[in-house]
Amino acid sequence: MKKNFKVTLLCLLAFFLWTGCKEKKVTLGKGADFNKEQNIHYGDDPEKIMDLYIPEKKSTKEREVFIIIHGGGWRAGDKSQLTFFTLSLMQKFPDHIFVNMNYRLASQERYALPNQISDIKDVAVFLEKKLRYNPKLILLGNSAGGHLSMLYAYQTDIQKKVKAVINIVGPTALSDPGFKKYQEYSFVERRLVDPRVPKPGISRIAYASPVHWIDSASAPTLSYYGNTDHVVPLSQKRILDSVLSKHHVRHESYEFNGGHLDWDKAPNNVFLINAIDQFLKQPEKK
């Protein structure tokens, strides 16, 4: 069954890429039909573009929105890396709206934060204007995208529009000795955060650590980590679980067999999508 699932999605992806930008409709079968808008500009910077998928079938209810955020060490990567996984989610959640976004990448001239968090906020504002309502958001990202998903939800989402965070191999506590073994940790220290942004008394490392901002009102979080990941070690999962538990935030976390890039390979991807489905079906805390 898992093999057939993967073959089907591979065929769908091949069709999707073959039709390219000209097709404005994505058909995934079993009522999963979406209208597609590709490379929409949600801001003035040329890197601020996104793909938007809206279910074709009519509905009177306000749909929730998945915002998909790619990884790449805050300095690289592209939304196209998550096109296949986005299609997989669309097939599982045909009543949801999907955004697959790019954000401004860090460079020698530009810090990652707070720019990349501002980009997520700009996407949310764009959606409110386009949809004409304030949708509940499900932030899903891998690696740096997982980190940004958590940081936005815990630090910036004052109005609590984020229904849930799906964190895939995202760094959570940047001062963790296990994470300091990250090959590009010097970038984290020097170029991740604009030094003018954190308030006095908070270090740049603490400012950029999602666990620093968790409180009892933080968004429910599902996490997924590899048991042989040498980039974001399992210690990050344990720290996150501990802090979420301390503040009584609903959360689940799972380990998969593999390293940093193996989360979307079978059978890991199938397990993750089913886990997301079950997690989102749980009632929200009143």
PDB file of N, CA and C in Angstrom, residues 136-211:
ATOM      1  N   LYS A 136      -7.420  30.392  10.075  1.00  0.00           N
ATOM      2  CA  LYS A 136      -6.537  29.688  10.994  1.00  0.00           C
ATOM      3  C   LYS A 136      -5.367  29.119  10.187  1.00  0.00           C
ATOM      4  N   LEU A 137      -4.166  29.201  10.744  1.00  0.00           N
ATOM      5  CA  LEU A 137      -2.961  28.809  10.030  1.00  0.00           C
ATOM      6  C   LEU A 137      -2.349  27.554  10.635  1.00  0.00           C
ATOM      7  N   ILE A 138      -1.862  26.685   9.764  1.00  0.00           N
ATOM      8  CA  ILE A 138      -1.068  25.526  10.172  1.00  0.00           C
ATOM      9  C   ILE A 138       0.302  25.722   9.543  1.00  0.00           C
ATOM     10  N   LEU A 139       1.302  26.016  10.364  1.00  0.00           N
ATOM     11  CA  LEU A 139       2.647  26.260   9.860  1.00  0.00           C
ATOM     12  C   LEU A 139       3.415  24.958   9.819  1.00  0.00           C
ATOM     13  N   LEU A 140       3.949  24.620   8.650  1.00  0.00           N
ATOM     14  CA  LEU A 140       4.696  23.376   8.488  1.00  0.00           C
ATOM     15  C   LEU A 140       6.017  23.681   7.796  1.00  0.00           C
ATOM     16  N   GLY A 141       7.118  23.318   8.444  1.00  0.00           N
ATOM     17  CA  GLY A 141       8.417  23.562   7.830  1.00  0.00           C
ATOM     18  C   GLY A 141       9.421  22.501   8.207  1.00  0.00           C
ATOM     19  N   ASN A 142      10.440  22.351   7.374  1.00  0.00           N
ATOM     20  CA  ASN A 142      11.522  21.409   7.679  1.00  0.00           C
ATOM     21  C   ASN A 142      12.815  22.160   7.884  1.00  0.00           C
ATOM     22  N   SER A 143      13.616  21.688   8.832  1.00  0.00           N
ATOM     23  CA  SER A 143      14.922  22.261   9.135  1.00  0.00           C
ATOM     24  C   SER A 143      14.774  23.743   9.485  1.00  0.00           C
ATOM     25  N   ALA A 144      15.411  24.646   8.734  1.00  0.00           N
ATOM     26  CA  ALA A 144      15.255  26.077   9.017  1.00  0.00           C
ATOM     27  C   ALA A 144      13.792  26.485   8.949  1.00  0.00           C
ATOM     28  N   GLY A 145      13.039  25.852   8.035  1.00  0.00           N
ATOM     29  CA  GLY A 145      11.609  26.140   7.937  1.00  0.00           C
ATOM     30  C   GLY A 145      10.842  25.701   9.169  1.00  0.00           C
ATOM     31  N   GLY A 146      11.262  24.597   9.784  1.00  0.00           N
ATOM     32  CA  GLY A 146      10.653  24.166  11.038  1.00  0.00           C
ATOM     33  C   GLY A 146      10.953  25.146  12.150  1.00  0.00           C
ATOM     34  N   HIS A 147      12.208  25.611  12.190  1.00  0.00           N
ATOM     35  CA  HIS A 147      12.611  26.622  13.173  1.00  0.00           C
ATOM     36  C   HIS A 147      11.778  27.892  13.015  1.00  0.00           C
ATOM     37  N   LEU A 148      11.633  28.369  11.773  1.00  0.00           N
ATOM     38  CA  LEU A 148      10.865  29.593  11.531  1.00  0.00           C
ATOM     39  C   LEU A 148       9.389  29.409  11.877  1.00  0.00           C
ATOM     40  N   SER A 149       8.846  28.223  11.606  1.00  0.00           N
ATOM     41  CA  SER A 149       7.451  27.938  11.953  1.00  0.00           C
ATOM     42  C   SER A 149       7.228  28.067  13.452  1.00  0.00           C
ATOM     43  N   MET A 150       8.113  27.459  14.230  1.00  0.00           N
ATOM     44  CA  MET A 150       7.991  27.532  15.682  1.00  0.00           C
ATOM     45  C   MET A 150       8.207  28.954  16.187  1.00  0.00           C
ATOM     46  N   LEU A 151       9.242  29.614  15.687  1.00  0.00           N
ATOM     47  CA  LEU A 151       9.568  30.953  16.173  1.00  0.00           C
ATOM     48  C   LEU A 151       8.424  31.925  15.895  1.00  0.00           C
ATOM     49  N   TYR A 152       7.846  31.827  14.701  1.00  0.00           N
ATOM     50  CA  TYR A 152       6.714  32.710  14.391  1.00  0.00           C
ATOM     51  C   TYR A 152       5.542  32.426  15.328  1.00  0.00           C
ATOM     52  N   ALA A 153       5.215  31.167  15.496  1.00  0.00           N
ATOM     53  CA  ALA A 153       4.059  30.806  16.316  1.00  0.00           C
ATOM     54  C   ALA A 153       4.249  31.195  17.779  1.00  0.00           C
ATOM     55  N   TYR A 154       5.423  30.929  18.335  1.00  0.00           N
ATOM     56  CA  TYR A 154       5.653  31.158  19.760  1.00  0.00           C
ATOM     57  C   TYR A 154       5.975  32.624  20.073  1.00  0.00           C
ATOM     58  N   GLN A 155       6.664  33.295  19.160  1.00  0.00           N
ATOM     59  CA  GLN A 155       7.183  34.641  19.445  1.00  0.00           C
ATOM     60  C   GLN A 155       6.304  35.757  18.883  1.00  0.00           C
ATOM     61  N   THR A 156       5.755  35.561  17.694  1.00  0.00           N
ATOM     62  CA  THR A 156       5.162  36.667  16.936  1.00  0.00           C
ATOM     63  C   THR A 156       3.643  36.611  16.849  1.00  0.00           C
ATOM     64  N   ASP A 157       3.069  35.436  16.951  1.00  0.00           N
ATOM     65  CA  ASP A 157       1.629  35.265  16.723  1.00  0.00           C
ATOM     66  C   ASP A 157       0.826  35.711  17.946  1.00  0.00           C
ATOM     67  N   ILE A 158       0.793  37.009  18.181  1.00  0.00           N
ATOM     68  CA  ILE A 158       0.120  37.544  19.362  1.00  0.00           C
ATOM     69  C   ILE A 158      -1.385  37.311  19.294  1.00  0.00           C
ATOM     70  N   GLN A 159      -1.954  37.375  18.107  1.00  0.00           N
ATOM     71  CA  GLN A 159      -3.402  37.202  17.946  1.00  0.00           C
ATOM     72  C   GLN A 159      -3.825  35.735  17.896  1.00  0.00           C
ATOM     73  N   LYS A 160      -2.876  34.830  18.012  1.00  0.00           N
ATOM     74  CA  LYS A 160      -3.136  33.392  18.074  1.00  0.00           C
ATOM     75  C   LYS A 160      -3.931  32.884  16.869  1.00  0.00           C
ATOM     76  N   LYS A 161      -3.433  33.217  15.696  1.00  0.00           N
ATOM     77  CA  LYS A 161      -4.042  32.729  14.458  1.00  0.00           C
ATOM     78  C   LYS A 161      -3.476  31.387  14.035  1.00  0.00           C
ATOM     79  N   VAL A 162      -2.366  30.971  14.652  1.00  0.00           N
ATOM     80  CA  VAL A 162      -1.749  29.693  14.318  1.00  0.00           C
ATOM     81  C   VAL A 162      -2.451  28.588  15.103  1.00  0.00           C
ATOM     82  N   LYS A 163      -3.094  27.699  14.371  1.00  0.00           N
ATOM     83  CA  LYS A 163      -3.794  26.574  14.999  1.00  0.00           C
ATOM     84  C   LYS A 163      -2.820  25.506  15.457  1.00  0.00           C
ATOM     85  N   ALA A 164      -1.768  25.266  14.665  1.00  0.00           N
ATOM     86  CA  ALA A 164      -0.801  24.211  14.989  1.00  0.00           C
ATOM     87  C   ALA A 164       0.501  24.447  14.239  1.00  0.00           C
ATOM     88  N   VAL A 165       1.561  23.891  14.788  1.00  0.00           N
ATOM     89  CA  VAL A 165       2.878  23.899  14.152  1.00  0.00           C
ATOM     90  C   VAL A 165       3.278  22.464  13.869  1.00  0.00           C
ATOM     91  N   ILE A 166       3.717  22.215  12.638  1.00  0.00           N
ATOM     92  CA  ILE A 166       4.285  20.917  12.282  1.00  0.00           C
ATOM     93  C   ILE A 166       5.768  21.155  12.057  1.00  0.00           C
ATOM     94  N   ASN A 167       6.557  20.781  13.043  1.00  0.00           N
ATOM     95  CA  ASN A 167       7.995  21.038  13.044  1.00  0.00           C
ATOM     96  C   ASN A 167       8.743  19.776  12.615  1.00  0.00           C
ATOM     97  N   ILE A 168       9.412  19.858  11.475  1.00  0.00           N
ATOM     98  CA  ILE A 168      10.157  18.720  10.956  1.00  0.00           C
ATOM     99  C   ILE A 168      11.640  19.035  11.023  1.00  0.00           C
ATOM    100  N   VAL A 169      12.362  18.333  11.868  1.00  0.00           N
ATOM    101  CA  VAL A 169      13.813  18.467  12.077  1.00  0.00           C
ATOM    102  C   VAL A 169      14.245  19.915  12.241  1.00  0.00           C
ATOM    103  N   GLY A 170      13.459  20.702  12.965  1.00  0.00           N
ATOM    104  CA  GLY A 170      13.795  22.102  13.163  1.00  0.00           C
ATOM    105  C   GLY A 170      14.600  22.343  14.433  1.00  0.00           C
ATOM    106  N   PRO A 171      15.604  23.239  14.400  1.00  0.00           N
ATOM    107  CA  PRO A 171      16.338  23.609  15.614  1.00  0.00           C
ATOM    108  C   PRO A 171      15.423  24.337  16.592  1.00  0.00           C
ATOM    109  N   THR A 172      15.521  23.979  17.860  1.00  0.00           N
ATOM    110  CA  THR A 172      14.619  24.530  18.869  1.00  0.00           C
ATOM    111  C   THR A 172      15.340  25.326  19.955  1.00  0.00           C
ATOM    112  N   ALA A 173      16.520  24.858  20.362  1.00  0.00           N
ATOM    113  CA  ALA A 173      17.307  25.509  21.418  1.00  0.00           C
ATOM    114  C   ALA A 173      18.721  25.693  20.874  1.00  0.00           C
ATOM    115  N   LEU A 174      19.036  26.899  20.434  1.00  0.00           N
ATOM    116  CA  LEU A 174      20.272  27.100  19.668  1.00  0.00           C
ATOM    117  C   LEU A 174      21.527  27.082  20.530  1.00  0.00           C
ATOM    118  N   SER A 175      21.362  27.135  21.864  1.00  0.00           N
ATOM    119  CA  SER A 175      22.528  27.058  22.746  1.00  0.00           C
ATOM    120  C   SER A 175      22.849  25.630  23.171  1.00  0.00           C
ATOM    121  N   ASP A 176      22.057  24.684  22.732  1.00  0.00           N
ATOM    122  CA  ASP A 176      22.249  23.269  23.050  1.00  0.00           C
ATOM    123  C   ASP A 176      23.626  22.805  22.568  1.00  0.00           C
ATOM    124  N   PRO A 177      24.451  22.232  23.445  1.00  0.00           N
ATOM    125  CA  PRO A 177      25.782  21.765  23.027  1.00  0.00           C
ATOM    126  C   PRO A 177      25.730  20.793  21.849  1.00  0.00           C
ATOM    127  N   GLY A 178      24.666  19.988  21.772  1.00  0.00           N
ATOM    128  CA  GLY A 178      24.529  19.079  20.640  1.00  0.00           C
ATOM    129  C   GLY A 178      24.373  19.821  19.328  1.00  0.00           C
ATOM    130  N   PHE A 179      23.615  20.918  19.351  1.00  0.00           N
ATOM    131  CA  PHE A 179      23.416  21.687  18.119  1.00  0.00           C
ATOM    132  C   PHE A 179      24.647  22.515  17.773  1.00  0.00           C
ATOM    133  N   LYS A 180      25.462  22.839  18.744  1.00  0.00           N
ATOM    134  CA  LYS A 180      26.667  23.627  18.472  1.00  0.00           C
ATOM    135  C   LYS A 180      27.668  22.873  17.599  1.00  0.00           C
ATOM    136  N   LYS A 181      27.453  21.567  17.447  1.00  0.00           N
ATOM    137  CA  LYS A 181      28.305  20.781  16.549  1.00  0.00           C
ATOM    138  C   LYS A 181      27.924  20.978  15.090  1.00  0.00           C
ATOM    139  N   TYR A 182      26.810  21.684  14.859  1.00  0.00           N
ATOM    140  CA  TYR A 182      26.368  21.992  13.501  1.00  0.00           C
ATOM    141  C   TYR A 182      27.493  22.666  12.729  1.00  0.00           C
ATOM    142  N   GLN A 183      27.769  22.192  11.538  1.00  0.00           N
ATOM    143  CA  GLN A 183      28.920  22.650  10.756  1.00  0.00           C
ATOM    144  C   GLN A 183      28.901  24.151  10.494  1.00  0.00           C
ATOM    145  N   GLU A 184      27.711  24.721  10.376  1.00  0.00           N
ATOM    146  CA  GLU A 184      27.586  26.146  10.075  1.00  0.00           C
ATOM    147  C   GLU A 184      27.170  26.948  11.312  1.00  0.00           C
ATOM    148  N   TYR A 185      27.572  26.475  12.504  1.00  0.00           N
ATOM    149  CA  TYR A 185      27.136  27.162  13.718  1.00  0.00           C
ATOM    150  C   TYR A 185      27.675  28.587  13.805  1.00  0.00           C
ATOM    151  N   SER A 186      28.808  28.850  13.179  1.00  0.00           N
ATOM    152  CA  SER A 186      29.347  30.223  13.190  1.00  0.00           C
ATOM    153  C   SER A 186      28.369  31.187  12.530  1.00  0.00           C
ATOM    154  N   PHE A 187      27.636  30.725  11.507  1.00  0.00           N
ATOM    155  CA  PHE A 187      26.612  31.562  10.891  1.00  0.00           C
ATOM    156  C   PHE A 187      25.502  31.864  11.893  1.00  0.00           C
ATOM    157  N   VAL A 188      25.095  30.843  12.660  1.00  0.00           N
ATOM    158  CA  VAL A 188      24.042  31.024  13.657  1.00  0.00           C
ATOM    159  C   VAL A 188      24.446  32.111  14.650  1.00  0.00           C
ATOM    160  N   GLU A 189      25.690  32.104  15.059  1.00  0.00           N
ATOM    161  CA  GLU A 189      26.181  33.082  16.032  1.00  0.00           C
ATOM    162  C   GLU A 189      26.278  34.483  15.453  1.00  0.00           C
ATOM    163  N   ARG A 190      26.701  34.591  14.188  1.00  0.00           N
ATOM    164  CA  ARG A 190      27.059  35.895  13.636  1.00  0.00           C
ATOM    165  C   ARG A 190      26.031  36.514  12.711  1.00  0.00           C
ATOM    166  N   ARG A 191      25.300  35.696  11.956  1.00  0.00           N
ATOM    167  CA  ARG A 191      24.475  36.246  10.888  1.00  0.00           C
ATOM    168  C   ARG A 191      22.999  35.858  10.957  1.00  0.00           C
ATOM    169  N   LEU A 192      22.621  35.048  11.943  1.00  0.00           N
ATOM    170  CA  LEU A 192      21.217  34.640  12.004  1.00  0.00           C
ATOM    171  C   LEU A 192      20.337  35.808  12.437  1.00  0.00           C
ATOM    172  N   VAL A 193      20.769  36.546  13.448  1.00  0.00           N
ATOM    173  CA  VAL A 193      19.933  37.604  14.028  1.00  0.00           C
ATOM    174  C   VAL A 193      20.613  38.961  13.909  1.00  0.00           C
ATOM    175  N   ASP A 194      19.881  39.942  13.448  1.00  0.00           N
ATOM    176  CA  ASP A 194      20.348  41.329  13.433  1.00  0.00           C
ATOM    177  C   ASP A 194      20.571  41.765  14.885  1.00  0.00           C
ATOM    178  N   PRO A 195      21.789  42.154  15.263  1.00  0.00           N
ATOM    179  CA  PRO A 195      22.078  42.474  16.666  1.00  0.00           C
ATOM    180  C   PRO A 195      21.291  43.667  17.199  1.00  0.00           C
ATOM    181  N   ARG A 196      20.681  44.458  16.323  1.00  0.00           N
ATOM    182  CA  ARG A 196      19.916  45.631  16.766  1.00  0.00           C
ATOM    183  C   ARG A 196      18.514  45.257  17.241  1.00  0.00           C
ATOM    184  N   VAL A 197      18.105  44.017  17.023  1.00  0.00           N
ATOM    185  CA  VAL A 197      16.709  43.646  17.279  1.00  0.00           C
ATOM    186  C   VAL A 197      16.414  43.175  18.699  1.00  0.00           C
ATOM    187  N   PRO A 198      17.182  42.240  19.271  1.00  0.00           N
ATOM    188  CA  PRO A 198      16.829  41.764  20.623  1.00  0.00           C
ATOM    189  C   PRO A 198      16.883  42.889  21.652  1.00  0.00           C
ATOM    190  N   LYS A 199      15.949  42.844  22.574  1.00  0.00           N
ATOM    191  CA  LYS A 199      15.928  43.829  23.645  1.00  0.00           C
ATOM    192  C   LYS A 199      17.111  43.599  24.588  1.00  0.00           C
ATOM    193  N   PRO A 200      17.526  44.644  25.313  1.00  0.00           N
ATOM    194  CA  PRO A 200      18.637  44.485  26.270  1.00  0.00           C
ATOM    195  C   PRO A 200      18.357  43.345  27.245  1.00  0.00           C
ATOM    196  N   GLY A 201      19.368  42.546  27.480  1.00  0.00           N
ATOM    197  CA  GLY A 201      19.228  41.442  28.422  1.00  0.00           C
ATOM    198  C   GLY A 201      18.944  40.109  27.786  1.00  0.00           C
ATOM    199  N   ILE A 202      18.672  40.096  26.482  1.00  0.00           N
ATOM    200  CA  ILE A 202      18.454  38.832  25.786  1.00  0.00           C
ATOM    201  C   ILE A 202      19.493  38.689  24.677  1.00  0.00           C
ATOM    202  N   SER A 203      20.167  37.569  24.666  1.00  0.00           N
ATOM    203  CA  SER A 203      21.195  37.328  23.655  1.00  0.00           C
ATOM    204  C   SER A 203      20.556  37.031  22.312  1.00  0.00           C
ATOM    205  N   ARG A 204      21.337  37.133  21.260  1.00  0.00           N
ATOM    206  CA  ARG A 204      20.829  36.804  19.923  1.00  0.00           C
ATOM    207  C   ARG A 204      20.470  35.326  19.836  1.00  0.00           C
ATOM    208  N   ILE A 205      21.238  34.474  20.504  1.00  0.00           N
ATOM    209  CA  ILE A 205      20.969  33.037  20.485  1.00  0.00           C
ATOM    210  C   ILE A 205      19.638  32.734  21.185  1.00  0.00           C
ATOM    211  N   ALA A 206      19.400  33.369  22.326  1.00  0.00           N
ATOM    212  CA  ALA A 206      18.138  33.163  23.031  1.00  0.00           C
ATOM    213  C   ALA A 206      16.973  33.712  22.215  1.00  0.00           C
ATOM    214  N   TYR A 207      17.167  34.880  21.624  1.00  0.00           N
ATOM    215  CA  TYR A 207      16.116  35.502  20.807  1.00  0.00           C
ATOM    216  C   TYR A 207      15.662  34.577  19.681  1.00  0.00           C
ATOM    217  N   ALA A 208      16.603  33.863  19.083  1.00  0.00           N
ATOM    218  CA  ALA A 208      16.308  33.003  17.938  1.00  0.00           C
ATOM    219  C   ALA A 208      15.931  31.586  18.329  1.00  0.00           C
ATOM    220  N   SER A 209      15.868  31.287  19.617  1.00  0.00           N
ATOM    221  CA  SER A 209      15.536  29.937  20.068  1.00  0.00           C
ATOM    222  C   SER A 209      14.035  29.829  20.336  1.00  0.00           C
ATOM    223  N   PRO A 210      13.317  29.023  19.576  1.00  0.00           N
ATOM    224  CA  PRO A 210      11.868  28.907  19.797  1.00  0.00           C
ATOM    225  C   PRO A 210      11.486  28.576  21.234  1.00  0.00           C
ATOM    226  N   VAL A 211      12.261  27.713  21.919  1.00  0.00           N
ATOM    227  CA  VAL A 211      11.875  27.320  23.277  1.00  0.00           C
ATOM    228  C   VAL A 211      11.870  28.500  24.244  1.00  0.00           C
TER     229      VAL A 211
END
